[in-house]
CSV table of C-alpha atoms in Angstrom, one decimal:
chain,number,residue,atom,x,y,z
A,1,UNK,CA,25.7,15.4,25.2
A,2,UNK,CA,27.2,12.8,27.6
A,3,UNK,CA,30.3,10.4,26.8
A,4,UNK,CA,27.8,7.2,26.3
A,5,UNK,CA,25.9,8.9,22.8
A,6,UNK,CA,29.5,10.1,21.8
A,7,UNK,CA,30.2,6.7,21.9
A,8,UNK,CA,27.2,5.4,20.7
A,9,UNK,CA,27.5,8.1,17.4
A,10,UNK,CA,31.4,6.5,16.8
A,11,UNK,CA,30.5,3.3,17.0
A,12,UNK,CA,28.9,3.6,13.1
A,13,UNK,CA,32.0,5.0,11.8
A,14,UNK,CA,31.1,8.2,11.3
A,15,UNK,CA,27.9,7.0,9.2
A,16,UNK,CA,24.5,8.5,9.9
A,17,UNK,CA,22.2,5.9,11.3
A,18,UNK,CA,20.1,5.7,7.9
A,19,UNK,CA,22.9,4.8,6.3
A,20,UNK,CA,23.6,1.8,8.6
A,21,UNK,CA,19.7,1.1,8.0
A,22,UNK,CA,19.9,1.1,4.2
A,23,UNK,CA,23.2,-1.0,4.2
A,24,UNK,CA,21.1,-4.0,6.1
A,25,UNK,CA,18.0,-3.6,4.0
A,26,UNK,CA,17.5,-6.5,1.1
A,27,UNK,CA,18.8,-5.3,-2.4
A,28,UNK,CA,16.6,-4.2,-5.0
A,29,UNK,CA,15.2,-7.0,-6.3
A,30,UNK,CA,15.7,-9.4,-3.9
A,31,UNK,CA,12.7,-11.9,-2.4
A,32,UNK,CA,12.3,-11.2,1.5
A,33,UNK,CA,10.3,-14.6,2.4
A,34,UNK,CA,7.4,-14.0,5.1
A,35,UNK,CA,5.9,-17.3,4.2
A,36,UNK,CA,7.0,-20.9,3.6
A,37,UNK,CA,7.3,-21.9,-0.2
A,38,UNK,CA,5.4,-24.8,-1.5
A,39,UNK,CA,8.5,-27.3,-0.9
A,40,UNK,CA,8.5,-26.2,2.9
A,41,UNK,CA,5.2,-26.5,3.1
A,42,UNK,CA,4.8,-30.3,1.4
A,43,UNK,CA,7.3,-31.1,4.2
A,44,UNK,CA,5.8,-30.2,7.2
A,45,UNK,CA,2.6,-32.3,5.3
A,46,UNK,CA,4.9,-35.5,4.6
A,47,UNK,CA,6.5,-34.8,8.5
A,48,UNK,CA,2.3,-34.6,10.2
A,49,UNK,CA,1.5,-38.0,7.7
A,50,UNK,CA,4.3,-39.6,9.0
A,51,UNK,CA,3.1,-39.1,12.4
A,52,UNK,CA,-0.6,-40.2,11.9
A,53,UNK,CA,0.0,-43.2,9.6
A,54,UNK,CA,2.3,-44.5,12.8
A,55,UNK,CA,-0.6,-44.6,15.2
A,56,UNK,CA,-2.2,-47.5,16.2
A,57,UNK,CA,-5.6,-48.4,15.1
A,58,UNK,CA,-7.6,-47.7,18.4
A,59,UNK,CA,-6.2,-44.4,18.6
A,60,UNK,CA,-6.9,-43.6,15.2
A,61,UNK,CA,-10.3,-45.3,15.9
A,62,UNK,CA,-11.0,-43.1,18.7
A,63,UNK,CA,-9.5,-39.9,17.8
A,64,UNK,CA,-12.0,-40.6,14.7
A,65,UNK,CA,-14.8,-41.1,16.9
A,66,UNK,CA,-14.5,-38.0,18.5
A,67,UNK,CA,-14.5,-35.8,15.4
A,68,UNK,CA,-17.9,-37.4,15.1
A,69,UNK,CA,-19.4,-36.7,17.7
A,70,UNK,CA,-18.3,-32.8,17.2
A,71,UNK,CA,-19.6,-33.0,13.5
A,72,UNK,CA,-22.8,-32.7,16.1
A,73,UNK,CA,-22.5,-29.5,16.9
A,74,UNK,CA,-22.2,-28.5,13.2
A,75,UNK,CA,-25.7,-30.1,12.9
A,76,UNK,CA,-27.1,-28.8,15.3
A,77,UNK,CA,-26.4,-24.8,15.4
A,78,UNK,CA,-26.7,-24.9,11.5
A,79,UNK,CA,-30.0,-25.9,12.3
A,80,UNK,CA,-30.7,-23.5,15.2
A,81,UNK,CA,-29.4,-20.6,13.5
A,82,UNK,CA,-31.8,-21.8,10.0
A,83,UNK,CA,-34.8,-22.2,11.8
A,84,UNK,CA,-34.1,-18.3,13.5
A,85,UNK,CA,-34.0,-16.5,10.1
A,86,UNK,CA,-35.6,-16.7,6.5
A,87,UNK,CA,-35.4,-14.6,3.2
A,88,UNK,CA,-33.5,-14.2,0.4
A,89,UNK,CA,-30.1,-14.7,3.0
A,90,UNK,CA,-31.3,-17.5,4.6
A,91,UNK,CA,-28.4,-19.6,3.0
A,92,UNK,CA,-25.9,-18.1,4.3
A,93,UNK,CA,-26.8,-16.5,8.0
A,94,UNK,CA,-28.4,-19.9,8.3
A,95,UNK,CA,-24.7,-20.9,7.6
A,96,UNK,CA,-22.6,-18.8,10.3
A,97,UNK,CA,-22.3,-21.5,13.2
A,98,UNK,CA,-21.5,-24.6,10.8
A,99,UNK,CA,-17.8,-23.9,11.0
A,100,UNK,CA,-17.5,-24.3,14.9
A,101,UNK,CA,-17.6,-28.1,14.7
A,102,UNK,CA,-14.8,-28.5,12.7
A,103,UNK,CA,-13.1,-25.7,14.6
A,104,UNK,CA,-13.2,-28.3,17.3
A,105,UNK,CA,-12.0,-31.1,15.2
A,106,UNK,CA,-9.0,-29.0,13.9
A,107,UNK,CA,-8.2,-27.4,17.1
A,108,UNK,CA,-8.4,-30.6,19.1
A,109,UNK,CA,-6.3,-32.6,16.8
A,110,UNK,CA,-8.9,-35.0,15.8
A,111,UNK,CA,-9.4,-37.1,12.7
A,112,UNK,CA,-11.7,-36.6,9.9
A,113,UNK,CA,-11.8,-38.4,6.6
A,114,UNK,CA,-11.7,-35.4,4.5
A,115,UNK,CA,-8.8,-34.2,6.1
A,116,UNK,CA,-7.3,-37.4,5.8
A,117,UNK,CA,-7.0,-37.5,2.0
A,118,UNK,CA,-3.9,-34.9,1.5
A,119,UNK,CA,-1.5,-36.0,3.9
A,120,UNK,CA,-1.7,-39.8,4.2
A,121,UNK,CA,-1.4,-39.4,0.3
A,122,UNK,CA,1.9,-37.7,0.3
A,123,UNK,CA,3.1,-40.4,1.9
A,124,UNK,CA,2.2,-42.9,-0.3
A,125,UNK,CA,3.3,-40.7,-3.9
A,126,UNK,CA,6.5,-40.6,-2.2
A,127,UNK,CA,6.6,-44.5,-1.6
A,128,UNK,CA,6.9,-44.3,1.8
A,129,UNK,CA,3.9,-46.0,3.0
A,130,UNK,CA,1.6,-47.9,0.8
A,131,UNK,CA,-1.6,-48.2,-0.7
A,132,UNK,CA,-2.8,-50.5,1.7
A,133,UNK,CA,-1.4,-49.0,4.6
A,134,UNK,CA,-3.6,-45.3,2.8
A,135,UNK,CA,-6.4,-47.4,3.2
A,136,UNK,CA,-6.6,-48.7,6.6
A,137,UNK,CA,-5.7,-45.0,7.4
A,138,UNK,CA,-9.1,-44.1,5.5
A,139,UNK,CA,-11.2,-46.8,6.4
A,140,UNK,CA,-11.1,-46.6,9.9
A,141,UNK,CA,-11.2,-43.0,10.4
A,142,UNK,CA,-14.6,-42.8,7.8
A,143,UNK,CA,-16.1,-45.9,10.3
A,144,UNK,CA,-15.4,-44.1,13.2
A,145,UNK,CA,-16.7,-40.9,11.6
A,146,UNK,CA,-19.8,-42.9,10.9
A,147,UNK,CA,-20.5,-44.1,14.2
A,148,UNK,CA,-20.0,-40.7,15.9
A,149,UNK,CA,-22.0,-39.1,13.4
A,150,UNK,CA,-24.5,-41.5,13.7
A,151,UNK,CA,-24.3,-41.4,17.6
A,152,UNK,CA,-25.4,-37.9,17.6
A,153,UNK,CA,-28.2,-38.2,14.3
A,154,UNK,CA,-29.9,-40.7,17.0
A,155,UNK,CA,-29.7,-38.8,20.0
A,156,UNK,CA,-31.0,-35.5,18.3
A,157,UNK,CA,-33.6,-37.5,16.5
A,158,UNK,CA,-35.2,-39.1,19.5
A,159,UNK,CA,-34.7,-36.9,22.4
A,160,UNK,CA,-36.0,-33.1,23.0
A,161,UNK,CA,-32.6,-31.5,22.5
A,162,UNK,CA,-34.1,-29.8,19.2
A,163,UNK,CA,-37.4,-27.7,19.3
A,164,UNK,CA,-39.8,-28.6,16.7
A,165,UNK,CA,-38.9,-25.9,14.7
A,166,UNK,CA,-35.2,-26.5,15.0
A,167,UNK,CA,-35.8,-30.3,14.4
A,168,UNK,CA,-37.6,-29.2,11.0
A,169,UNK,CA,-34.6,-27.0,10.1
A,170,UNK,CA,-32.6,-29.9,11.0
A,171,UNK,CA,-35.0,-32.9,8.4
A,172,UNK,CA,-35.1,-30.1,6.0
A,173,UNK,CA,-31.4,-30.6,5.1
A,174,UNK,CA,-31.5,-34.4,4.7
A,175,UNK,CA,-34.8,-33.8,2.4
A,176,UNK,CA,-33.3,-31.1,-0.2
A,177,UNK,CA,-30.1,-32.8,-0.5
A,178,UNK,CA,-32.4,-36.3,-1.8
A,179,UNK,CA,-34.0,-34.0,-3.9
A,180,UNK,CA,-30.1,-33.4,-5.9
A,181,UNK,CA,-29.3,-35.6,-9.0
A,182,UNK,CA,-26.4,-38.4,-7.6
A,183,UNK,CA,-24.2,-36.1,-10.6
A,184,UNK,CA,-24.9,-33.1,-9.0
A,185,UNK,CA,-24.0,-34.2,-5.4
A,186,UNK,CA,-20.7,-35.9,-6.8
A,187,UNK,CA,-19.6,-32.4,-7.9
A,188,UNK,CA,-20.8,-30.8,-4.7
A,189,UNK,CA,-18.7,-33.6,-3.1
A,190,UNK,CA,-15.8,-32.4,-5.0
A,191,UNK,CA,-15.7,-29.2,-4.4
A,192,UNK,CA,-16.3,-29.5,-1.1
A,193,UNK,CA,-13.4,-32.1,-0.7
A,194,UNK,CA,-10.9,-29.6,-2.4
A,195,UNK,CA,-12.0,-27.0,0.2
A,196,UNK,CA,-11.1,-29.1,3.3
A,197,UNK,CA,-8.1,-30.4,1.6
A,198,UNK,CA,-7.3,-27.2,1.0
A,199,UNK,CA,-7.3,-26.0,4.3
A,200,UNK,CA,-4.8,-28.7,5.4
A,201,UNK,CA,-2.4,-27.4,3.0
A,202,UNK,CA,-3.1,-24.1,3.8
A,203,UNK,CA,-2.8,-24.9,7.4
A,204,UNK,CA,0.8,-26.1,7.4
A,205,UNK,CA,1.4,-23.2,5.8
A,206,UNK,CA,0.6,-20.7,8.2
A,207,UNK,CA,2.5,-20.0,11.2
A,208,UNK,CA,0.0,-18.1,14.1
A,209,UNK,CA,-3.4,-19.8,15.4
A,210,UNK,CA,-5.2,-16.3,14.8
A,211,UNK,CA,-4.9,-17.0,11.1
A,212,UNK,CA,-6.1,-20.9,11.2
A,213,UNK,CA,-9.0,-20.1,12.6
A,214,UNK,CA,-9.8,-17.7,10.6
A,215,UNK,CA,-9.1,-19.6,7.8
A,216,UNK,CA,-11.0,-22.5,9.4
A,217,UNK,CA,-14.1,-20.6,10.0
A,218,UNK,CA,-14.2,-18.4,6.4
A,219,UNK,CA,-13.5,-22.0,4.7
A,220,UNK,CA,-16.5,-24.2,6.2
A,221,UNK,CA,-18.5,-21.5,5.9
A,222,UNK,CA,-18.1,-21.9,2.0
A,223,UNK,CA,-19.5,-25.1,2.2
A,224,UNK,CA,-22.9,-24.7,3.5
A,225,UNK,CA,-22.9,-20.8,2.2
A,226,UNK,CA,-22.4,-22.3,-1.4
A,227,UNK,CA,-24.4,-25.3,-0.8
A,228,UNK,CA,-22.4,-28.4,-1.1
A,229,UNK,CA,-21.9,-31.4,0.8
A,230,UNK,CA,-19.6,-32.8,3.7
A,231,UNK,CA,-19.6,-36.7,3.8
A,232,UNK,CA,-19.7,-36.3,7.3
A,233,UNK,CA,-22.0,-33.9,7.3
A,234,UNK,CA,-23.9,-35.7,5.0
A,235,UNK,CA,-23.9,-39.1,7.2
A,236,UNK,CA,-26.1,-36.8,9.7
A,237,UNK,CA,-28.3,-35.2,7.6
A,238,UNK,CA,-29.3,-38.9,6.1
A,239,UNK,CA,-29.7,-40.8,9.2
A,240,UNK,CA,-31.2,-37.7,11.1
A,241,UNK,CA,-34.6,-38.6,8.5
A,242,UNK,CA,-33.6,-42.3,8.6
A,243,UNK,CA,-34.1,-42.1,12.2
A,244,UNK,CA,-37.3,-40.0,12.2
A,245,UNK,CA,-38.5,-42.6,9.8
A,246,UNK,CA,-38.9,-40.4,6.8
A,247,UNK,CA,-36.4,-42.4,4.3
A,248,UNK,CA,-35.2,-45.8,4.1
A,249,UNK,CA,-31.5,-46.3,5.2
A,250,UNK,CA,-30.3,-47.7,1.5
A,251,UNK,CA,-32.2,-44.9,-0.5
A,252,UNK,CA,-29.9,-42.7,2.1
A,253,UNK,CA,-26.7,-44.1,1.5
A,254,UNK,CA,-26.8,-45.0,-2.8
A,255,UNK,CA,-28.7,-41.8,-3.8
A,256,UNK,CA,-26.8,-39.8,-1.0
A,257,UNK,CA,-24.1,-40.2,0.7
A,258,UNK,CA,-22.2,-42.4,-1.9
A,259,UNK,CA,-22.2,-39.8,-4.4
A,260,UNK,CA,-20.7,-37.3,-1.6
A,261,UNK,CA,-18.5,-39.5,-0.2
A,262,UNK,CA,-16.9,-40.4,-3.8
A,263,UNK,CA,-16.5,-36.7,-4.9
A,264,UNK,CA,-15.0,-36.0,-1.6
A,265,UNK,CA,-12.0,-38.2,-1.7
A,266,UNK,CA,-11.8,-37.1,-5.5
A,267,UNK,CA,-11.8,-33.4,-4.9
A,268,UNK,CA,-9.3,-33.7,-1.9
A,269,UNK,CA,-6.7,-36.5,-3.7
A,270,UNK,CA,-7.1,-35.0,-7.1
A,271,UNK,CA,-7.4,-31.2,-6.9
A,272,UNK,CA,-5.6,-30.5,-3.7
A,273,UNK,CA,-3.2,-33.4,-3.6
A,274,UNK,CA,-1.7,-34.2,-6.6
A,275,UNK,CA,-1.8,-30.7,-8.2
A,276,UNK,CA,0.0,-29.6,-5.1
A,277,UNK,CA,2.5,-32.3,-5.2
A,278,UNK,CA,2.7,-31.9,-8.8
A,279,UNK,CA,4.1,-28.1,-7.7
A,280,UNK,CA,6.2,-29.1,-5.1
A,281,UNK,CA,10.2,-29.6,-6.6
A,282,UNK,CA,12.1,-30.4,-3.5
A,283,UNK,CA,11.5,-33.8,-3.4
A,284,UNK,CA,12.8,-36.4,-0.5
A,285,UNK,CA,16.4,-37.1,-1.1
A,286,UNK,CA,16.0,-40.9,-2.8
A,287,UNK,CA,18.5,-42.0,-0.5
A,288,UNK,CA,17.8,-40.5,2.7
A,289,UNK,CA,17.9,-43.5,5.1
A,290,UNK,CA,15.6,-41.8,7.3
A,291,UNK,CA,12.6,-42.6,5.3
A,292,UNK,CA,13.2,-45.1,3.3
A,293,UNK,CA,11.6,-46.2,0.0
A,294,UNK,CA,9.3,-49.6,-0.9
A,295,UNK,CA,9.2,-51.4,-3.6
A,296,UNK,CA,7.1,-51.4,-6.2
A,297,UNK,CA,5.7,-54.5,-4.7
A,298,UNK,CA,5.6,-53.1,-1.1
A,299,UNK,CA,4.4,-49.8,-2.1
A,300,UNK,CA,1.2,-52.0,-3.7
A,301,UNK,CA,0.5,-54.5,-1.4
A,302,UNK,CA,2.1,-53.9,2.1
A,303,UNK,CA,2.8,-56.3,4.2
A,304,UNK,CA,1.6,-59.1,1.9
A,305,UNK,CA,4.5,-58.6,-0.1
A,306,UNK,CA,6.6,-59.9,2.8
């Protein structure tokens, strides 16, 4: 044996190696943490709401604009794929190229209203943005969701893009969901909205891109696999028939997309939000300069209180 594994052997103190090994291992008992508690989680959330309710309107505007135009290709390869298959697992395998849209959303970084109702929230439970301030958040990323949405409804309905048995596929969506009780789609809309807030939360949790796309893709899946309803989504299945001429635009909108839109923003504030926040005990020090609080009458009306 030469001098340097003599060495090596003394240099444990006359300790066999497993006993080193055993010495540095965690006590019986005791939590080894692989994954980021609630608390660290809700802060990474508060940190990535800071960020977005800082951006100017045109960037939130476009940003907003692009995610849909994306929601596109969810439209259309859920239609391609349900016009290539039938039978009793139609549903689903019609299903398995919804997610990729949002996959683009998520990956590039761009705004969509339903993810926009956990972490602009946190903010404003925490008092450090307002109500108002949560709105124009909301209100121009759902316009600018609209417009792209609608964009692409228009192209695909007058243009030969689709097939005509992809573009029956495609009208085949807008028609069943009209067919749903405005009750019905509310609680579609909710569960749905506690998915994709879900997945935000779920996404700050995690620390390696193999896992969030995975848990992107397995996630939207659920939504068309189990039949409910993406407001975004929704926005082109409507206008897709509004602009084919099958359905008036206001029959659309009340008996559709209102119901979706409303249990959306309820599934995502109520189950996802506030139950997690509700979970969460390491709260923002109350005087931590950094991010300080508003008053009751800032936190209500903004810069009107001023």
């Amino acid at each position: 044996m030469s001098d340097s594994d003599s060495d090596e052997k003394s240099s444990h103190d006359g300790k066999p190696p497993t006993e080193d090994l055993q010495e540095e291992a965690p006590a019986a008992g005791e939590v080894v943490h692989d994954r980021l508690s609630a608390d660290e989680t809700f802060q990474r959330i508060v940190a990535a709401a800071d960020e977005e309710v800082t951006r100017d309107n045109s960037e939130l505007f476009f940003s907003g604009l692009a995610a849909g135009f994306a929601i596109t290709l969810t439209f259309l390869l859920h239609a391609v794929v349900a016009a290539a298959v039938s039978g009793p697992a139609e549903t689903v395998l019609g299903s398995l190229l919804y997610p990729l849209g949002f996959l683009y959303i998520i990956l590039g970084r761009y705004q969509l209203y339903t993810e926009n109702t956990l972490p602009p929230v946190t903010l404003v439970l925490e008092r450090i943005a307002s109500v108002p301030t949560l709105l124009r958040v909301w209100g121009l990323v759902l316009l600018a969701n609209v417009i792209g949405a609608a964009g692409g409804a228009f192209v695909l309905a007058n243009s030969g893009v689709m097939s005509t048995e992809v573009a029956a596929a495609a009208a085949e969506f807008g028609r069943k969901a009209l067919e749903i009780s405005p009750l019905d789609l509310f609680l579609k809309g909710l569960f749905a909205g506690w998915l994709v807030a879900g997945i935000v939360w779920l996404l700050h949790a995690v620390r390696d891109s193999v896992s969030r796309i995975l848990l992107v893709y397995v996630v939207f899946l659920s939504i068309p696999a189990a039949e409910l309803y993406h407001i975004v989504v929704s926005v082109m299945d409507a206008l897709f028939l509004v602009f084919l001429g099958e359905v008036g635009l206001m029959p659309a909108v009340i008996g559709f997309l209102v119901p979706v839109l409303l249990g959306n923003t309820a599934g995502g504030v109520v189950l996802v939000t506030l139950v997690n926040y509700a979970q969460t005990s390491d709260r923002l020090a109350s005087d931590d300069e950094s991010q300080p609080r508003l008053s009751m009458r800032e936190w209500l009306f903004g810069p009107l209180a001023r």
